[in-house]
PDB file of C-alpha atoms in Angstrom:
ATOM      1  CA  MET Y   1      -8.564 -17.397  11.038  1.00  0.00           C
ATOM      2  CA  ASN Y   2     -10.679 -13.801  10.930  1.00  0.00           C
ATOM      3  CA  TRP Y   3      -9.229 -11.263   9.989  1.00  0.00           C
ATOM      4  CA  GLY Y   4      -9.621  -8.255  11.131  1.00  0.00           C
ATOM      5  CA  ILE Y   5      -9.242  -4.785   8.855  1.00  0.00           C
ATOM      6  CA  ILE Y   6      -9.420  -1.589  11.464  1.00  0.00           C
ATOM      7  CA  GLY Y   7     -10.264   1.521   8.673  1.00  0.00           C
ATOM      8  CA  THR Y   8     -12.498   1.405   5.290  1.00  0.00           C
ATOM      9  CA  GLY Y   9     -10.917   4.539   3.874  1.00  0.00           C
ATOM     10  CA  ASN Y  10      -8.529   3.891   0.732  1.00  0.00           C
ATOM     11  CA  MET Y  11      -6.208   1.274   0.671  1.00  0.00           C
ATOM     12  CA  GLY Y  12      -8.650  -0.465   3.592  1.00  0.00           C
ATOM     13  CA  LYS Y  13     -10.857  -0.507   0.428  1.00  0.00           C
ATOM     14  CA  VAL Y  14      -8.224  -2.153  -1.610  1.00  0.00           C
ATOM     15  CA  LEU Y  15      -7.496  -5.239   1.133  1.00  0.00           C
ATOM     16  CA  LEU Y  16     -11.256  -5.410   1.599  1.00  0.00           C
ATOM     17  CA  HIS Y  17     -11.108  -6.402  -2.797  1.00  0.00           C
ATOM     18  CA  SER Y  18      -8.209  -7.485  -2.593  1.00  0.00           C
ATOM     19  CA  PHE Y  19      -8.590 -10.436   0.068  1.00  0.00           C
ATOM     20  CA  THR Y  20     -12.358 -10.938  -1.279  1.00  0.00           C
ATOM     21  CA  THR Y  21     -12.256 -11.143  -4.601  1.00  0.00           C
ATOM     22  CA  SER Y  22      -8.594 -13.326  -5.032  1.00  0.00           C
ATOM     23  CA  HIS Y  23     -10.534 -15.728  -1.899  1.00  0.00           C
ATOM     24  CA  ALA Y  24      -7.349 -15.013   0.133  1.00  0.00           C
ATOM     25  CA  VAL Y  25     -10.058 -14.583   2.876  1.00  0.00           C
ATOM     26  CA  GLU Y  26     -13.647 -15.434   2.123  1.00  0.00           C
ATOM     27  CA  GLU Y  27     -15.831 -12.745   3.509  1.00  0.00           C
ATOM     28  CA  GLU Y  28     -17.152 -14.543   6.468  1.00  0.00           C
ATOM     29  CA  ASN Y  29     -14.006 -14.036   7.878  1.00  0.00           C
ATOM     30  CA  LEU Y  30     -13.353 -10.749   7.688  1.00  0.00           C
ATOM     31  CA  TYR Y  31     -14.009  -8.230   9.701  1.00  0.00           C
ATOM     32  CA  LEU Y  32     -14.309  -4.364   9.986  1.00  0.00           C
ATOM     33  CA  TYR Y  33     -14.213  -1.362  11.695  1.00  0.00           C
ATOM     34  CA  ASN Y  34     -14.172   2.218  10.548  1.00  0.00           C
ATOM     35  CA  ARG Y  35     -14.250   5.798  13.406  1.00  0.00           C
ATOM     36  CA  THR Y  36     -17.124   6.373  11.426  1.00  0.00           C
ATOM     37  CA  LEU Y  37     -19.480   3.679  11.340  1.00  0.00           C
ATOM     38  CA  MET Y  38     -21.519   4.054   8.736  1.00  0.00           C
ATOM     39  CA  LYS Y  39     -18.531   4.167   6.505  1.00  0.00           C
ATOM     40  CA  ALA Y  40     -17.310   0.867   7.977  1.00  0.00           C
ATOM     41  CA  TYR Y  41     -21.909  -0.567   6.438  1.00  0.00           C
ATOM     42  CA  GLU Y  42     -21.974   1.283   4.133  1.00  0.00           C
ATOM     43  CA  LEU Y  43     -19.553  -1.565   2.350  1.00  0.00           C
ATOM     44  CA  LEU Y  44     -22.761  -4.039   3.669  1.00  0.00           C
ATOM     45  CA  ASN Y  45     -23.976  -3.733   0.181  1.00  0.00           C
ATOM     46  CA  GLN Y  46     -20.688  -4.764  -2.265  1.00  0.00           C
ATOM     47  CA  TYR Y  47     -19.514  -7.445   0.336  1.00  0.00           C
ATOM     48  CA  PRO Y  48     -22.483  -8.653   2.411  1.00  0.00           C
ATOM     49  CA  ASN Y  49     -21.054 -11.612   4.601  1.00  0.00           C
ATOM     50  CA  VAL Y  50     -18.178 -10.171   5.964  1.00  0.00           C
ATOM     51  CA  HIS Y  51     -18.996  -8.288  10.163  1.00  0.00           C
ATOM     52  CA  VAL Y  52     -19.188  -4.816  10.390  1.00  0.00           C
ATOM     53  CA  GLU Y  53     -18.126  -4.595  14.505  1.00  0.00           C
ATOM     54  CA  ARG Y  54     -18.907  -1.241  16.835  1.00  0.00           C
ATOM     55  CA  SER Y  55     -15.699  -1.365  19.034  1.00  0.00           C
ATOM     56  CA  LEU Y  56     -12.135  -2.134  18.355  1.00  0.00           C
ATOM     57  CA  THR Y  57     -12.702  -3.712  21.250  1.00  0.00           C
ATOM     58  CA  ASN Y  58     -14.931  -6.802  19.635  1.00  0.00           C
ATOM     59  CA  MET Y  59     -12.191  -6.762  16.186  1.00  0.00           C
ATOM     60  CA  ALA Y  60     -10.268  -7.728  19.095  1.00  0.00           C
ATOM     61  CA  ASN Y  61     -12.248 -10.851  20.306  1.00  0.00           C
ATOM     62  CA  LYS Y  62     -12.477 -11.651  17.703  1.00  0.00           C
ATOM     63  CA  CYS Y  63     -10.383 -11.495  15.299  1.00  0.00           C
ATOM     64  CA  ASP Y  64      -7.267 -13.510  15.206  1.00  0.00           C
ATOM     65  CA  VAL Y  65      -5.433 -10.803  12.594  1.00  0.00           C
ATOM     66  CA  LEU Y  66      -5.825  -7.742  13.091  1.00  0.00           C
ATOM     67  CA  LEU Y  67      -4.848  -4.960   9.804  1.00  0.00           C
ATOM     68  CA  LEU Y  68      -4.112  -0.901  11.117  1.00  0.00           C
ATOM     69  CA  CYS Y  69      -5.206   0.727   7.336  1.00  0.00           C
ATOM     70  CA  ALA Y  70      -4.625   4.451   9.032  1.00  0.00           C
ATOM     71  CA  LYS Y  71      -1.754   7.622   9.115  1.00  0.00           C
ATOM     72  CA  PRO Y  72       0.533   6.891  11.635  1.00  0.00           C
ATOM     73  CA  LYS Y  73      -0.856   9.321  14.402  1.00  0.00           C
ATOM     74  CA  GLU Y  74      -4.409   7.672  14.420  1.00  0.00           C
ATOM     75  CA  ILE Y  75      -2.142   4.066  14.782  1.00  0.00           C
ATOM     76  CA  LEU Y  76      -0.404   4.929  17.776  1.00  0.00           C
ATOM     77  CA  GLU Y  77      -3.816   5.899  18.744  1.00  0.00           C
ATOM     78  CA  ILE Y  78      -5.609   2.252  17.923  1.00  0.00           C
ATOM     79  CA  SER Y  79      -2.414   0.293  19.134  1.00  0.00           C
ATOM     80  CA  LYS Y  80      -2.946   1.769  22.414  1.00  0.00           C
ATOM     81  CA  LYS Y  81      -6.156   1.700  22.890  1.00  0.00           C
ATOM     82  CA  LEU Y  82      -5.925  -2.675  21.483  1.00  0.00           C
ATOM     83  CA  GLN Y  83      -3.564  -2.772  24.606  1.00  0.00           C
ATOM     84  CA  PRO Y  84      -5.122  -4.433  27.058  1.00  0.00           C
ATOM     85  CA  HIS Y  85      -7.099  -6.755  25.021  1.00  0.00           C
ATOM     86  CA  ILE Y  86      -5.336  -8.063  22.801  1.00  0.00           C
ATOM     87  CA  LYS Y  87      -3.626 -11.755  23.048  1.00  0.00           C
ATOM     88  CA  LYS Y  88       0.296 -12.715  21.847  1.00  0.00           C
ATOM     89  CA  GLU Y  89      -0.048 -15.619  20.031  1.00  0.00           C
ATOM     90  CA  GLN Y  90      -3.032 -12.577  17.720  1.00  0.00           C
ATOM     91  CA  LEU Y  91      -0.741 -10.842  14.579  1.00  0.00           C
ATOM     92  CA  VAL Y  92      -1.419  -6.543  14.485  1.00  0.00           C
ATOM     93  CA  ILE Y  93      -0.395  -5.263  11.612  1.00  0.00           C
ATOM     94  CA  SER Y  94       0.368  -1.702   9.691  1.00  0.00           C
ATOM     95  CA  ILE Y  95       0.136  -0.636   6.440  1.00  0.00           C
ATOM     96  CA  THR Y  96       1.771   2.668   6.787  1.00  0.00           C
ATOM     97  CA  SER Y  97       5.832   2.542   6.097  1.00  0.00           C
ATOM     98  CA  SER Y  98       6.854   5.285   8.986  1.00  0.00           C
ATOM     99  CA  ILE Y  99       5.253   2.672  11.531  1.00  0.00           C
ATOM    100  CA  SER Y 100       7.569  -0.006  12.299  1.00  0.00           C
ATOM    101  CA  THR Y 101       7.285  -3.378  13.736  1.00  0.00           C
ATOM    102  CA  ASP Y 102       9.282  -2.442  16.382  1.00  0.00           C
ATOM    103  CA  HIS Y 103       7.106   0.341  16.476  1.00  0.00           C
ATOM    104  CA  LEU Y 104       4.362  -1.876  16.941  1.00  0.00           C
ATOM    105  CA  ASP Y 105       6.643  -4.220  19.133  1.00  0.00           C
ATOM    106  CA  GLN Y 106       7.074  -1.111  22.369  1.00  0.00           C
ATOM    107  CA  ILE Y 107       3.051  -1.329  22.980  1.00  0.00           C
ATOM    108  CA  LEU Y 108       1.929  -4.688  22.007  1.00  0.00           C
ATOM    109  CA  PRO Y 109       2.408  -7.474  23.104  1.00  0.00           C
ATOM    110  CA  CYS Y 110       1.708  -9.791  20.237  1.00  0.00           C
ATOM    111  CA  LYS Y 111       2.611 -10.947  17.601  1.00  0.00           C
ATOM    112  CA  THR Y 112       3.456  -7.802  14.568  1.00  0.00           C
ATOM    113  CA  ALA Y 113       3.929  -7.215  10.559  1.00  0.00           C
ATOM    114  CA  ARG Y 114       4.219  -4.935   8.252  1.00  0.00           C
ATOM    115  CA  MET Y 115       2.444  -4.771   4.652  1.00  0.00           C
ATOM    116  CA  ILE Y 116       2.820  -2.292   2.788  1.00  0.00           C
ATOM    117  CA  PRO Y 117       0.294  -2.863  -0.558  1.00  0.00           C
ATOM    118  CA  SER Y 118      -0.175  -1.037  -3.207  1.00  0.00           C
ATOM    119  CA  ILE Y 119      -3.717   0.239  -5.139  1.00  0.00           C
ATOM    120  CA  THR Y 120      -2.235  -2.272  -8.336  1.00  0.00           C
ATOM    121  CA  ASN Y 121      -2.818  -5.413  -5.744  1.00  0.00           C
ATOM    122  CA  GLN Y 122      -7.237  -4.291  -6.437  1.00  0.00           C
ATOM    123  CA  SER Y 123      -6.491  -6.320 -10.107  1.00  0.00           C
ATOM    124  CA  LEU Y 124      -4.723  -8.886  -8.850  1.00  0.00           C
ATOM    125  CA  THR Y 125      -1.572  -7.934  -9.497  1.00  0.00           C
ATOM    126  CA  GLY Y 126       1.251  -5.874  -8.297  1.00  0.00           C
ATOM    127  CA  ALA Y 127       3.607  -5.896  -5.269  1.00  0.00           C
ATOM    128  CA  THR Y 128       3.344  -6.235  -1.758  1.00  0.00           C
ATOM    129  CA  LEU Y 129       6.176  -4.973   1.015  1.00  0.00           C
ATOM    130  CA  LEU Y 130       6.382  -7.138   4.271  1.00  0.00           C
ATOM    131  CA  THR Y 131       8.382  -6.517   7.895  1.00  0.00           C
ATOM    132  CA  PHE Y 132       8.091  -8.420   9.882  1.00  0.00           C
ATOM    133  CA  GLY Y 133       8.737  -8.451  14.235  1.00  0.00           C
ATOM    134  CA  LYS Y 134      10.912 -10.336  15.771  1.00  0.00           C
ATOM    135  CA  ARG Y 135       8.055 -12.437  18.022  1.00  0.00           C
ATOM    136  CA  THR Y 136       6.597 -13.642  13.603  1.00  0.00           C
ATOM    137  CA  ASN Y 137       7.549 -16.799  13.173  1.00  0.00           C
ATOM    138  CA  MET Y 138       8.396 -18.908  10.054  1.00  0.00           C
ATOM    139  CA  MET Y 139       5.103 -20.233   9.660  1.00  0.00           C
ATOM    140  CA  ASP Y 140       3.195 -16.484  10.793  1.00  0.00           C
ATOM    141  CA  GLN Y 141       5.957 -15.754   8.257  1.00  0.00           C
ATOM    142  CA  GLN Y 142       4.685 -18.180   5.210  1.00  0.00           C
ATOM    143  CA  MET Y 143       1.099 -18.217   5.600  1.00  0.00           C
ATOM    144  CA  ILE Y 144       0.883 -13.649   5.481  1.00  0.00           C
ATOM    145  CA  LYS Y 145       3.870 -14.591   2.124  1.00  0.00           C
ATOM    146  CA  GLN Y 146       1.519 -17.177   0.705  1.00  0.00           C
ATOM    147  CA  THR Y 147      -2.192 -14.653   1.450  1.00  0.00           C
ATOM    148  CA  CYS Y 148      -0.567 -12.275  -0.190  1.00  0.00           C
ATOM    149  CA  LYS Y 149       0.649 -14.167  -3.561  1.00  0.00           C
ATOM    150  CA  LEU Y 150      -3.026 -15.007  -4.226  1.00  0.00           C
ATOM    151  CA  PHE Y 151      -3.024 -11.500  -5.639  1.00  0.00           C
ATOM    152  CA  SER Y 152      -0.085  -9.577  -5.728  1.00  0.00           C
ATOM    153  CA  GLU Y 153       3.534 -10.946  -5.508  1.00  0.00           C
ATOM    154  CA  PRO Y 154       5.359 -10.545  -1.647  1.00  0.00           C
ATOM    155  CA  PHE Y 155       8.649  -8.483  -1.270  1.00  0.00           C
ATOM    156  CA  GLU Y 156       9.777  -8.825   2.316  1.00  0.00           C
ATOM    157  CA  VAL Y 157      12.280  -5.188   2.254  1.00  0.00           C
ATOM    158  CA  LYS Y 158      14.300  -4.091   5.883  1.00  0.00           C
ATOM    159  CA  ASP Y 159      13.795  -0.911   7.620  1.00  0.00           C
ATOM    160  CA  ASP Y 160      17.173   0.826   5.119  1.00  0.00           C
ATOM    161  CA  ASN Y 161      14.810  -0.256   2.559  1.00  0.00           C
ATOM    162  CA  VAL Y 162      11.013   0.218   3.382  1.00  0.00           C
ATOM    163  CA  ARG Y 163      10.615   4.407   1.984  1.00  0.00           C
ATOM    164  CA  ALA Y 164      12.394   3.526  -1.801  1.00  0.00           C
ATOM    165  CA  ALA Y 165      10.390   0.423  -2.143  1.00  0.00           C
ATOM    166  CA  SER Y 166       7.096   2.133  -0.875  1.00  0.00           C
ATOM    167  CA  ASP Y 167       7.789   5.414  -3.075  1.00  0.00           C
ATOM    168  CA  ILE Y 168       8.078   2.668  -6.062  1.00  0.00           C
ATOM    169  CA  VAL Y 169       5.238   0.200  -5.373  1.00  0.00           C
ATOM    170  CA  SER Y 170       2.611   2.432  -3.676  1.00  0.00           C
ATOM    171  CA  CYS Y 171       3.063   5.418  -4.176  1.00  0.00           C
ATOM    172  CA  GLY Y 172       4.711   4.321  -7.701  1.00  0.00           C
ATOM    173  CA  PRO Y 173       1.038   4.777  -9.875  1.00  0.00           C
ATOM    174  CA  ALA Y 174       0.336   8.174  -8.336  1.00  0.00           C
ATOM    175  CA  PHE Y 175       3.579   9.348  -9.762  1.00  0.00           C
ATOM    176  CA  LEU Y 176       3.353   8.241 -13.327  1.00  0.00           C
ATOM    177  CA  SER Y 177      -0.234   9.094 -13.173  1.00  0.00           C
ATOM    178  CA  TYR Y 178       0.394  12.748 -13.329  1.00  0.00           C
ATOM    179  CA  VAL Y 179       2.582  12.265 -15.870  1.00  0.00           C
ATOM    180  CA  LEU Y 180       0.440  10.332 -18.219  1.00  0.00           C
ATOM    181  CA  GLU Y 181      -1.535  13.150 -17.708  1.00  0.00           C
ATOM    182  CA  ASP Y 182       0.570  15.415 -18.167  1.00  0.00           C
ATOM    183  CA  MET Y 183       0.992  14.143 -21.355  1.00  0.00           C
ATOM    184  CA  ILE Y 184      -2.622  13.797 -22.441  1.00  0.00           C
ATOM    185  CA  GLN Y 185      -2.767  17.484 -21.628  1.00  0.00           C
ATOM    186  CA  SER Y 186       0.746  18.909 -23.594  1.00  0.00           C
ATOM    187  CA  VAL Y 187      -1.012  16.529 -26.850  1.00  0.00           C
ATOM    188  CA  GLU Y 188      -4.233  17.959 -26.277  1.00  0.00           C
ATOM    189  CA  GLN Y 189      -2.695  21.838 -25.929  1.00  0.00           C
ATOM    190  CA  GLU Y 190      -0.124  21.863 -29.021  1.00  0.00           C
ATOM    191  CA  THR Y 191      -2.453  18.999 -31.338  1.00  0.00           C
ATOM    192  CA  SER Y 192      -6.338  19.161 -32.677  1.00  0.00           C
ATOM    193  CA  LEU Y 193      -6.326  14.893 -30.730  1.00  0.00           C
ATOM    194  CA  LYS Y 194      -9.009  15.678 -28.307  1.00  0.00           C
ATOM    195  CA  ARG Y 195      -8.697  14.812 -25.106  1.00  0.00           C
ATOM    196  CA  GLU Y 196     -11.164  11.845 -24.739  1.00  0.00           C
ATOM    197  CA  GLU Y 197      -8.824   9.955 -27.996  1.00  0.00           C
ATOM    198  CA  ALA Y 198      -6.338  10.638 -26.485  1.00  0.00           C
ATOM    199  CA  VAL Y 199      -7.018   9.257 -22.765  1.00  0.00           C
ATOM    200  CA  ASN Y 200      -8.272   6.207 -24.243  1.00  0.00           C
ATOM    201  CA  PHE Y 201      -4.524   6.089 -26.307  1.00  0.00           C
ATOM    202  CA  VAL Y 202      -2.599   5.707 -23.944  1.00  0.00           C
ATOM    203  CA  GLU Y 203      -4.990   4.078 -21.548  1.00  0.00           C
ATOM    204  CA  THR Y 204      -4.338   1.049 -24.600  1.00  0.00           C
ATOM    205  CA  MET Y 205      -0.926   1.848 -24.620  1.00  0.00           C
ATOM    206  CA  VAL Y 206      -0.181   1.486 -20.208  1.00  0.00           C
ATOM    207  CA  ILE Y 207      -1.592  -1.608 -20.839  1.00  0.00           C
ATOM    208  CA  GLY Y 208       0.358  -3.630 -23.280  1.00  0.00           C
ATOM    209  CA  PHE Y 209       3.227  -1.942 -22.125  1.00  0.00           C
ATOM    210  CA  GLY Y 210       2.530  -3.670 -18.736  1.00  0.00           C
ATOM    211  CA  ARG Y 211       2.177  -6.267 -20.430  1.00  0.00           C
ATOM    212  CA  LEU Y 212       4.903  -6.897 -23.114  1.00  0.00           C
ATOM    213  CA  LEU Y 213       6.915  -6.323 -19.771  1.00  0.00           C
ATOM    214  CA  GLU Y 214       5.008  -9.289 -17.276  1.00  0.00           C
ATOM    215  CA  GLU Y 215       5.817 -10.994 -20.670  1.00  0.00           C
ATOM    216  CA  LYS Y 216      10.007 -10.719 -20.994  1.00  0.00           C
ATOM    217  CA  HIS Y 217       9.862  -9.439 -24.816  1.00  0.00           C
ATOM    218  CA  PHE Y 218      12.151  -6.664 -22.916  1.00  0.00           C
ATOM    219  CA  SER Y 219      13.128  -5.179 -20.575  1.00  0.00           C
ATOM    220  CA  LEU Y 220      12.723  -1.101 -19.724  1.00  0.00           C
ATOM    221  CA  GLU Y 221      15.911  -0.880 -21.597  1.00  0.00           C
ATOM    222  CA  THR Y 222      15.071  -2.685 -24.842  1.00  0.00           C
ATOM    223  CA  LEU Y 223      12.019  -1.583 -24.615  1.00  0.00           C
ATOM    224  CA  ARG Y 224      13.217   2.094 -25.603  1.00  0.00           C
ATOM    225  CA  GLU Y 225      15.852   1.019 -27.418  1.00  0.00           C
ATOM    226  CA  LYS Y 226      14.126  -1.116 -29.687  1.00  0.00           C
ATOM    227  CA  VAL Y 227      11.047   2.004 -29.942  1.00  0.00           C
ATOM    228  CA  MET Y 228      13.421   4.826 -30.345  1.00  0.00           C
ATOM    229  CA  VAL Y 229      15.572   4.941 -34.062  1.00  0.00           C
ATOM    230  CA  LYS Y 230      18.430   7.037 -33.564  1.00  0.00           C
ATOM    231  CA  GLY Y 231      17.953   9.785 -35.760  1.00  0.00           C
ATOM    232  CA  GLY Y 232      13.875   9.618 -35.994  1.00  0.00           C
ATOM    233  CA  ILE Y 233      10.494  11.001 -34.190  1.00  0.00           C
ATOM    234  CA  THR Y 234      11.077   9.036 -30.860  1.00  0.00           C
ATOM    235  CA  GLY Y 235      14.498  10.501 -30.817  1.00  0.00           C
ATOM    236  CA  VAL Y 236      13.547  13.901 -31.381  1.00  0.00           C
ATOM    237  CA  GLY Y 237      10.740  13.485 -28.426  1.00  0.00           C
ATOM    238  CA  MET Y 238      13.330  11.686 -26.426  1.00  0.00           C
ATOM    239  CA  GLU Y 239      15.773  14.919 -26.651  1.00  0.00           C
ATOM    240  CA  ALA Y 240      13.299  17.051 -25.993  1.00  0.00           C
ATOM    241  CA  LEU Y 241      11.925  14.682 -22.955  1.00  0.00           C
ATOM    242  CA  GLU Y 242      15.347  13.788 -20.608  1.00  0.00           C
ATOM    243  CA  LYS Y 243      16.140  18.485 -20.543  1.00  0.00           C
ATOM    244  CA  GLU Y 244      12.986  18.267 -19.023  1.00  0.00           C
ATOM    245  CA  ILE Y 245      12.376  15.479 -17.021  1.00  0.00           C
ATOM    246  CA  HIS Y 246      15.995  13.709 -16.598  1.00  0.00           C
ATOM    247  CA  ASN Y 247      16.994  13.861 -12.949  1.00  0.00           C
ATOM    248  CA  SER Y 248      13.338  15.478 -11.428  1.00  0.00           C
ATOM    249  CA  PHE Y 249      12.177  12.172  -9.594  1.00  0.00           C
ATOM    250  CA  ASN Y 250      15.379  13.184  -7.406  1.00  0.00           C
ATOM    251  CA  GLN Y 251      13.308  15.495  -6.075  1.00  0.00           C
ATOM    252  CA  VAL Y 252      10.738  13.012  -5.686  1.00  0.00           C
ATOM    253  CA  PHE Y 253      12.412  10.821  -3.291  1.00  0.00           C
ATOM    254  CA  LYS Y 254      14.496  13.576  -1.103  1.00  0.00           C
ATOM    255  CA  ASN Y 255      10.432  15.518  -0.443  1.00  0.00           C
ATOM    256  CA  THR Y 256       9.542  11.988   0.577  1.00  0.00           C
ATOM    257  CA  HIS Y 257      12.226  10.345   3.004  1.00  0.00           C
ATOM    258  CA  GLN Y 258      11.647  13.805   4.733  1.00  0.00           C
ATOM    259  CA  LYS Y 259       8.516  13.240   4.891  1.00  0.00           C
ATOM    260  CA  PHE Y 260       8.869  10.082   5.903  1.00  0.00           C
ATOM    261  CA  SER Y 261      11.740  10.607   8.421  1.00  0.00           C
ATOM    262  CA  ALA Y 262       9.821  13.702  10.345  1.00  0.00           C
ATOM    263  CA  GLU Y 263       6.575  10.471  11.010  1.00  0.00           C
ATOM    264  CA  LYS Y 264       8.996   8.464  12.174  1.00  0.00           C
ATOM    265  CA  GLU Y 265      10.063  11.180  14.841  1.00  0.00           C
ATOM    266  CA  MET Y 266       6.136  12.141  15.208  1.00  0.00           C
ATOM    267  CA  VAL Y 267       5.964   8.435  16.418  1.00  0.00           C
ATOM    268  CA  GLU Y 268       8.473   7.858  18.188  1.00  0.00           C
ATOM    269  CA  ALA Y 269       8.714  11.053  20.006  1.00  0.00           C
ATOM    270  CA  LEU Y 270       4.872   9.674  20.841  1.00  0.00           C
ATOM    271  CA  ILE Y 271       5.633   6.524  21.466  1.00  0.00           C
ATOM    272  CA  LEU Y 272       8.827   7.881  24.343  1.00  0.00           C
ATOM    273  CA  GLU Y 273       5.657  10.409  25.856  1.00  0.00           C
ATOM    274  CA  ALA Y 274       3.962   7.462  25.960  1.00  0.00           C
ATOM    275  CA  LYS Y 275       6.247   5.718  28.378  1.00  0.00           C
ATOM    276  CA  MET Y 276       7.233   8.421  30.560  1.00  0.00           C
ATOM    277  CA  ASN Y 277       2.918   9.258  31.352  1.00  0.00           C
ATOM    278  CA  PHE Y 278       2.754   5.340  32.594  1.00  0.00           C
ATOM    279  CA  SER Y 279       6.072   5.423  34.246  1.00  0.00           C
ATOM    280  CA  GLY Y 280       4.689   8.286  36.188  1.00  0.00           C
TER     281      GLY Y 280
END
């Protein structure tokens, strides 16, 4: 089975690395296309056996599965260009939350799905979020799940929850990175600890923290209780943290959902416009 990655930006590269490193898809079965072809050709230095194609038509003709790794408006444009060349037995996958399988179904005659990756997939861990279009069957769904299991933990999510799940799985590493960077900057400002040392301590702490959760030694709640002795130094620090950060993620999620809603409205308007033009 041949897989195609259309768009070799950040997430396209993450998927390329995850597929090849986990052997979910062998290099010989991977095809790449990027609007700026040189960016795709540069990846041959690291992945010498993948194929770089010069046109979307070639991608449609050679691939059984196509992953659309681009911004929402670009995914719609790509889908329209693919439409005359796609066969009903092929599978096209969006990797962005605001392009649903229903959106793809209105443009393409084939099977559709949505797969939202995480940057953590690059280390063959973390989650992928999956939604399946109405034309996929159980074999299609199992194939996608089994492929994702080789580099992640796949979760099937409904449209109603896809943005919230994506905020945690896909955006979460960036949000946590910001919080940890703020910790590093603050300790640098308030103490004599050097930045290099602080970065090393934070990175080591985070890796150990993840392993505690992975090995089920603690839940998030019990871990906090274990570290924080009432009336102790951690408790005093926690009081300050609660005052500053408590409920701050409410606004984070409000912002991401507002952006998500705006993108969905834009996508639906563009699809409607395309239908009206076609009818005319």
